[in-house]
GROMACS .gro file of C-alpha atoms in nm:
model
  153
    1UNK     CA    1  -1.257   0.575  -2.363
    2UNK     CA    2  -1.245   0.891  -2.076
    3UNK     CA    3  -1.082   0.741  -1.753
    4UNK     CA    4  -1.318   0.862  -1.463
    5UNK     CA    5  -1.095   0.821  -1.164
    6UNK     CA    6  -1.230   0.707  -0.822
    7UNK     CA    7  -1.242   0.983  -0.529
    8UNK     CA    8  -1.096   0.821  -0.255
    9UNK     CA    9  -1.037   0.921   0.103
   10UNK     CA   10  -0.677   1.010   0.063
   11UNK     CA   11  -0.469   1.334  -0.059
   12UNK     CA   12  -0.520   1.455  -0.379
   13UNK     CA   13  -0.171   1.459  -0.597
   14UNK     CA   14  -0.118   1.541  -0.976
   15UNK     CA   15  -0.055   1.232  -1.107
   16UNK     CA   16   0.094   1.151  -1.438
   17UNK     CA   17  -0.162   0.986  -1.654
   18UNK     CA   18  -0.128   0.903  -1.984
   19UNK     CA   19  -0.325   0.658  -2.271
   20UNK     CA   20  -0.227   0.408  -2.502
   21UNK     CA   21  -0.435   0.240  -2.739
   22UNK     CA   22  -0.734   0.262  -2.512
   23UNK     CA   23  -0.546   0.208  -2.215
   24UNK     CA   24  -0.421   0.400  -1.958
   25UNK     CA   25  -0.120   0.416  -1.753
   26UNK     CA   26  -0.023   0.577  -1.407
   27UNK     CA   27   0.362   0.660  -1.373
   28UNK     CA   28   0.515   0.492  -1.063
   29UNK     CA   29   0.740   0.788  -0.936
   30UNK     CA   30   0.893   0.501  -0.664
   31UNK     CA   31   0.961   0.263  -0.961
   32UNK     CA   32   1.016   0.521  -1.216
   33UNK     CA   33   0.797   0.330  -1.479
   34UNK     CA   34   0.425   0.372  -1.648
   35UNK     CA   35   0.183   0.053  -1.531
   36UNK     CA   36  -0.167  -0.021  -1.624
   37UNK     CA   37  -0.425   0.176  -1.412
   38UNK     CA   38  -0.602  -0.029  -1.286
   39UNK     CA   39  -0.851   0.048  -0.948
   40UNK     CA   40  -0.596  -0.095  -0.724
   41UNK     CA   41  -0.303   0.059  -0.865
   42UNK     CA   42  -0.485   0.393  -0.801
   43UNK     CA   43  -0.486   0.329  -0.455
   44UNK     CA   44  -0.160   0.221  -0.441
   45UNK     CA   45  -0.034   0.534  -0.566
   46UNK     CA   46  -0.222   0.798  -0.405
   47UNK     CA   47  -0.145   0.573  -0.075
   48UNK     CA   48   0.214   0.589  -0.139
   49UNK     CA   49   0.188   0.933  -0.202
   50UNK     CA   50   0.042   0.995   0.146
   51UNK     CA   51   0.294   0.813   0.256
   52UNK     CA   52   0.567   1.041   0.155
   53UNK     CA   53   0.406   1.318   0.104
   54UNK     CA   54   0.218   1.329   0.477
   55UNK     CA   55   0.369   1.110   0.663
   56UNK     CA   56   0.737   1.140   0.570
   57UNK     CA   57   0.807   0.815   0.486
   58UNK     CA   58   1.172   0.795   0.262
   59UNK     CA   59   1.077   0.677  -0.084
   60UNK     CA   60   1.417   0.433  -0.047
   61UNK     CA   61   1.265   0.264   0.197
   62UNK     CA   62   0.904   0.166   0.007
   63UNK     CA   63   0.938  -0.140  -0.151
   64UNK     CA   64   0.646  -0.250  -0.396
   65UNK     CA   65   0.511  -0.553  -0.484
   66UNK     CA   66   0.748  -0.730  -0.350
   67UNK     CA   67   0.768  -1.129  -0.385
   68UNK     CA   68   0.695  -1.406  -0.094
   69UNK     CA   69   0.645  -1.728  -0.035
   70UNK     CA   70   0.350  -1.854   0.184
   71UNK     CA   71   0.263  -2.228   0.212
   72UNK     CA   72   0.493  -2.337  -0.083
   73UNK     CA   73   0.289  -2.079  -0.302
   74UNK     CA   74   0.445  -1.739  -0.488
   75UNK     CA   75   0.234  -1.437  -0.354
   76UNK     CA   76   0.316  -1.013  -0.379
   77UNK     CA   77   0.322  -0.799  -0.087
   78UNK     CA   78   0.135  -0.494  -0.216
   79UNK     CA   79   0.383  -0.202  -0.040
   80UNK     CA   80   0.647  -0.315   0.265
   81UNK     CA   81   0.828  -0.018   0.451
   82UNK     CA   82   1.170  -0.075   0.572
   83UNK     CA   83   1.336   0.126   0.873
   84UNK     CA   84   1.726   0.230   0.800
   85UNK     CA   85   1.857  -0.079   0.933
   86UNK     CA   86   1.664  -0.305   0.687
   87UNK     CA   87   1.400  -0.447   0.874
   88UNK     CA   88   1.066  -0.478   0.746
   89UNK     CA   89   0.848  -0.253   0.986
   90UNK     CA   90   0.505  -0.232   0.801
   91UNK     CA   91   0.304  -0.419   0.553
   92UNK     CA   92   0.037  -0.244   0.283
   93UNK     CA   93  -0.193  -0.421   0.132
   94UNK     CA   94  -0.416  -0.249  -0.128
   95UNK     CA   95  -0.726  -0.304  -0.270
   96UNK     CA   96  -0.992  -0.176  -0.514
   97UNK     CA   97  -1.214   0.080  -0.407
   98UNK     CA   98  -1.522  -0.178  -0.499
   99UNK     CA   99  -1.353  -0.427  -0.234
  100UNK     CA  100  -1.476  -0.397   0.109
  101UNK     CA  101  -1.236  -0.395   0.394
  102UNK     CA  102  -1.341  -0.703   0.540
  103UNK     CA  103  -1.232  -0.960   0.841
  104UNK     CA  104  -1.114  -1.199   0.522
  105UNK     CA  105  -0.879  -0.911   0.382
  106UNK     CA  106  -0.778  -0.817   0.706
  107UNK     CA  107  -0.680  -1.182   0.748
  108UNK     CA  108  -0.499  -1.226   0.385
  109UNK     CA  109  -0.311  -0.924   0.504
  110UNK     CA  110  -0.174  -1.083   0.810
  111UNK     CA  111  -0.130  -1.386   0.683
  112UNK     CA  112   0.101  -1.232   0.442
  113UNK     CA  113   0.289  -1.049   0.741
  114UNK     CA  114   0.302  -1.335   0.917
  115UNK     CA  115   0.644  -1.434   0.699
  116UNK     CA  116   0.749  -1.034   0.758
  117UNK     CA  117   0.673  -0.982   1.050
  118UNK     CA  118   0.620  -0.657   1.072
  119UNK     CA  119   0.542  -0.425   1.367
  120UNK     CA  120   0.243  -0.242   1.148
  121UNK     CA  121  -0.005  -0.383   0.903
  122UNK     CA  122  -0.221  -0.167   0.698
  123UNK     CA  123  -0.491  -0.257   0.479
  124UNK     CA  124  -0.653   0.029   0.267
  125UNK     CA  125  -0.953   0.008  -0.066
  126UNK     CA  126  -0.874   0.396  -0.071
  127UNK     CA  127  -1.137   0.484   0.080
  128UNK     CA  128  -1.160   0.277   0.415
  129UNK     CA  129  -0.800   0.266   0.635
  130UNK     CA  130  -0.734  -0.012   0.852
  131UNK     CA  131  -0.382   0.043   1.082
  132UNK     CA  132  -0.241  -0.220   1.308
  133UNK     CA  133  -0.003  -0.202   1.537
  134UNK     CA  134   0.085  -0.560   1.614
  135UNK     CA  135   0.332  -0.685   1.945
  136UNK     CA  136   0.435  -1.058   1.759
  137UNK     CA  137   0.553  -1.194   2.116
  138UNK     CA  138   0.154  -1.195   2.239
  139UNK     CA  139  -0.029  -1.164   1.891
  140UNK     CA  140  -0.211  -0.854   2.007
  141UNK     CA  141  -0.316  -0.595   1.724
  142UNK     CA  142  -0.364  -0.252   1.848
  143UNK     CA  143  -0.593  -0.046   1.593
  144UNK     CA  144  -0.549   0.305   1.551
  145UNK     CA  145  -0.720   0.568   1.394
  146UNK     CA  146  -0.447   0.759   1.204
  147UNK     CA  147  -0.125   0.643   1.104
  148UNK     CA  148   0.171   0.796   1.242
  149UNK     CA  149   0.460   0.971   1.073
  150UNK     CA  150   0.762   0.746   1.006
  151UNK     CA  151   0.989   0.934   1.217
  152UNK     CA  152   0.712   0.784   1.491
  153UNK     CA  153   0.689   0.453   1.390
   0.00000   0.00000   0.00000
């Protein structure tokens, strides 16, 4: 079975790709581990990539898949970005390159910031970026068009 990788709209980076018993794995250079490839782990790793590879972000600071709790049910932040001090200051969520960036994933993704509160919310299929800048006091999202590096943020 020949893994065909999606092109997405991101950074090309040599990943480290290997296959077990008809399965293949993607090496997590963040978490230092092999995981299942799966379409939305793609993403997540050529996004987290871009991250630190484009837009300086310190790898110390990514946290992934990171637990939560939202209305008494367990859910998993896909990628949360931490300033030095510890806060929370953006939330990534990542999806397949078949799943359309919609007002419904938009909205999953905020509700899930809306126990972080971060200042930036991101939602990306690899193809299709959606970047928020969000002021919590008036629940205002500013959209931009490119995401800005973290010294920046």
């Amino acid at each position: 079975m020949a893994f065909t990788p999606t092109a997405l709209n991101l950074p090309h980076h040599p990943f480290r790709i290997t296959e077990k018993e008809e399965q293949y794995f993607i090496f997590d250079e963040v978490r230092k581990k092999h995981l299942v490839l799966t379409p939305e782990e793609w993403v997540r790793q050529h996004f987290i990539h871009y991250l630190i590879k484009d837009k300086k972000f310190p790898k110390s600071l990514i946290q992934i898949e990171g637990g939560l709790s939202l209305n008494q049910l367990q859910k998993r932040t896909d990628i949360v970005i931490f300033n030095t001090s510890g806060e929370r200051i953006m939330v990534i969520e990542c999806k397949a390159p078949s799943i359309k960036i919609s007002q419904s994933v938009f909205d999953q993704a905020a509700r899930y910031n809306s126990i972080h509160k971060a200042r930036w919310l991101v939602v990306t299929n690899g193809l299709k970026h959606c970047y928020a800048h969000i002021n919590h006091a008036s629940s205002q999202f500013l959209f931009v068009e490119e995401l800005p590096e973290y010294g920046l943020l």
